[in-house]
Amino acid sequence: MPGLPAAGGWGGSNRTLGIEMEGFTEEEIAKAVDYCDNDKVKTLKYLAKLKAKGGAYNWKPLLEARMDSIDPQVRGLCKRLLEYDNVPNKQKTFVNFCKNSLALNRQPQLAEKMWEAMGDLLKKPVVENNKSFVAKEEEEAKKRKAD
């Protein structure tokens, strides 16, 4: 019947456009394809950009491990928050997101408590470069002198 999705859902078996990239699951590639409006070139560039940044930071397992130590009222909200993929990692936007997505407009203090409980988990750990720019420049200068 026309208008219905294929057996694999909307987009069928072509949801990754034949893209295979190391470090990404088929589901992550499919989300990238959707994000880039099914444009293969844009998707490849987007995935390369994500890979250069170190990929998406997965904070959900860390939150699940910490659930027992969180206040019971906030714990229920955190469980609901685990269902979302687009959770902001900055305090102001996180609190606003929680107020709107979890219907906390009448209890904004709960959104603040959630940030206190899990704000440090949302911040992506800083990956330091192996060598600073200055060290790289000095190394190149030594190579030039040796030649």
CSV table of C-alpha atoms in Angstrom, one decimal:
chain,number,residue,atom,x,y,z
A,1,MET,CA,0.0,0.0,0.0
A,2,PRO,CA,1.5,3.4,-1.0
A,3,GLY,CA,2.4,5.8,1.8
A,4,LEU,CA,3.4,3.1,4.3
A,5,PRO,CA,7.0,2.7,5.5
A,6,ALA,CA,9.1,-0.3,4.4
A,7,ALA,CA,9.7,-3.2,6.7
A,8,GLY,CA,12.7,-1.5,8.3
A,9,GLY,CA,10.8,1.7,9.1
A,10,TRP,CA,10.8,4.9,7.2
A,11,GLY,CA,13.7,4.9,4.9
A,12,GLY,CA,14.0,1.1,4.7
A,13,SER,CA,17.3,-0.6,4.2
A,14,ASN,CA,18.8,2.6,2.6
A,15,ARG,CA,18.8,4.6,5.8
A,16,THR,CA,22.7,4.8,5.9
A,17,LEU,CA,23.2,5.5,2.2
A,18,GLY,CA,25.8,2.7,2.1
A,19,ILE,CA,28.1,4.7,4.4
A,20,GLU,CA,30.3,2.6,6.7
A,21,MET,CA,32.7,4.5,9.0
A,22,GLU,CA,34.9,3.1,11.7
A,23,GLY,CA,33.9,4.1,15.2
A,24,PHE,CA,30.2,4.6,14.3
A,25,THR,CA,27.3,2.2,14.6
A,26,GLU,CA,24.7,1.8,11.9
A,27,GLU,CA,22.2,3.7,14.1
A,28,GLU,CA,24.6,6.6,14.6
A,29,ILE,CA,25.2,6.8,10.9
A,30,ALA,CA,21.4,6.7,10.2
A,31,LYS,CA,20.9,9.6,12.6
A,32,ALA,CA,23.7,11.6,10.9
A,33,VAL,CA,22.0,10.9,7.5
A,34,ASP,CA,18.7,12.2,8.8
A,35,TYR,CA,20.5,15.2,10.3
A,36,CYS,CA,22.1,16.0,6.9
A,37,ASP,CA,18.9,15.6,4.9
A,38,ASN,CA,20.0,12.4,3.2
A,39,ASP,CA,23.0,14.1,1.5
A,40,LYS,CA,25.9,11.6,1.4
A,41,VAL,CA,28.6,14.2,1.1
A,42,LYS,CA,27.3,16.3,4.0
A,43,THR,CA,26.9,13.2,6.1
A,44,LEU,CA,30.5,12.1,5.5
A,45,LYS,CA,31.7,15.6,6.4
A,46,TYR,CA,29.5,15.6,9.5
A,47,LEU,CA,30.7,12.2,10.6
A,48,ALA,CA,34.4,13.2,10.0
A,49,LYS,CA,33.8,16.3,12.2
A,50,LEU,CA,32.3,14.2,15.0
A,51,LYS,CA,35.2,11.7,14.7
A,52,ALA,CA,37.7,14.6,15.0
A,53,LYS,CA,35.9,15.8,18.1
A,54,GLY,CA,36.0,12.4,19.6
A,55,GLY,CA,32.4,11.4,18.8
A,56,ALA,CA,29.4,12.0,20.9
A,57,TYR,CA,30.0,11.9,24.7
A,58,ASN,CA,27.9,9.2,26.3
A,59,TRP,CA,26.9,10.4,29.8
A,60,LYS,CA,24.0,8.0,30.2
A,61,PRO,CA,25.8,5.0,31.7
A,62,LEU,CA,27.5,7.4,34.2
A,63,LEU,CA,24.1,8.7,35.3
A,64,GLU,CA,22.7,5.2,35.7
A,65,ALA,CA,25.6,4.2,37.9
A,66,ARG,CA,25.0,7.3,40.1
A,67,MET,CA,21.2,6.8,40.4
A,68,ASP,CA,21.2,5.3,43.8
A,69,SER,CA,22.9,8.3,45.4
A,70,ILE,CA,20.5,10.8,44.0
A,71,ASP,CA,17.5,12.2,45.9
A,72,PRO,CA,14.4,10.0,45.1
A,73,GLN,CA,12.3,13.0,43.8
A,74,VAL,CA,15.1,14.0,41.4
A,75,ARG,CA,15.9,10.3,40.5
A,76,GLY,CA,12.5,9.9,38.8
A,77,LEU,CA,13.1,13.0,36.7
A,78,CYS,CA,16.6,11.7,35.8
A,79,LYS,CA,15.1,8.4,34.6
A,80,ARG,CA,12.8,10.4,32.4
A,81,LEU,CA,15.7,12.5,31.2
A,82,LEU,CA,17.6,9.3,30.0
A,83,GLU,CA,15.0,9.0,27.3
A,84,TYR,CA,16.2,12.2,25.6
A,85,ASP,CA,19.2,12.3,23.2
A,86,ASN,CA,19.5,16.1,22.9
A,87,VAL,CA,20.2,17.1,26.5
A,88,PRO,CA,22.2,20.3,26.8
A,89,ASN,CA,25.4,20.4,28.7
A,90,LYS,CA,25.4,24.0,29.9
A,91,GLN,CA,23.6,24.9,33.1
A,92,LYS,CA,21.2,27.6,31.8
A,93,THR,CA,20.1,25.7,28.7
A,94,PHE,CA,19.9,22.4,30.8
A,95,VAL,CA,17.6,24.0,33.4
A,96,ASN,CA,15.4,25.5,30.6
A,97,PHE,CA,15.3,22.2,28.8
A,98,CYS,CA,14.2,20.3,31.9
A,99,LYS,CA,11.5,22.9,32.7
A,100,ASN,CA,10.1,22.5,29.2
A,101,SER,CA,10.6,18.9,28.5
A,102,LEU,CA,9.8,17.5,31.9
A,103,ALA,CA,7.0,20.0,32.7
A,104,LEU,CA,8.8,21.6,35.6
A,105,ASN,CA,7.6,25.2,35.1
A,106,ARG,CA,5.8,25.1,38.4
A,107,GLN,CA,8.8,23.6,40.2
A,108,PRO,CA,11.9,25.2,38.7
A,109,GLN,CA,13.9,24.3,41.8
A,110,LEU,CA,13.8,20.6,40.8
A,111,ALA,CA,15.5,21.5,37.5
A,112,GLU,CA,18.3,23.2,39.5
A,113,LYS,CA,18.6,20.2,41.8
A,114,MET,CA,18.9,18.0,38.7
A,115,TRP,CA,21.8,20.2,37.5
A,116,GLU,CA,23.5,19.9,40.9
A,117,ALA,CA,23.1,16.1,40.8
A,118,MET,CA,24.3,15.5,37.3
A,119,GLY,CA,25.8,18.7,35.8
A,120,ASP,CA,29.4,17.3,36.1
A,121,LEU,CA,28.4,14.2,34.1
A,122,LEU,CA,27.1,16.2,31.1
A,123,LYS,CA,30.3,18.1,30.6
A,124,LYS,CA,32.5,16.4,28.1
A,125,PRO,CA,35.9,15.6,29.5
A,126,VAL,CA,38.6,17.7,28.1
A,127,VAL,CA,41.1,15.8,25.8
A,128,GLU,CA,44.4,17.5,25.8
A,129,ASN,CA,46.5,17.4,22.7
A,130,ASN,CA,49.7,15.3,23.0
A,131,LYS,CA,51.8,18.2,22.0
A,132,SER,CA,51.2,21.9,22.3
A,133,PHE,CA,51.5,24.2,19.2
A,134,VAL,CA,54.8,25.6,20.6
A,135,ALA,CA,56.3,22.1,21.1
A,136,LYS,CA,55.4,21.2,17.5
A,137,GLU,CA,57.0,24.3,16.2
A,138,GLU,CA,60.2,23.7,18.1
A,139,GLU,CA,60.3,20.1,16.8
A,140,GLU,CA,59.9,21.3,13.2
A,141,ALA,CA,62.7,23.9,13.7
A,142,LYS,CA,65.0,21.2,15.0
A,143,LYS,CA,64.3,19.1,11.9
A,144,ARG,CA,65.1,22.0,9.6
A,145,LYS,CA,68.4,22.6,11.4
A,146,ALA,CA,69.3,19.0,11.1
A,147,ASP,CA,68.7,19.0,7.3
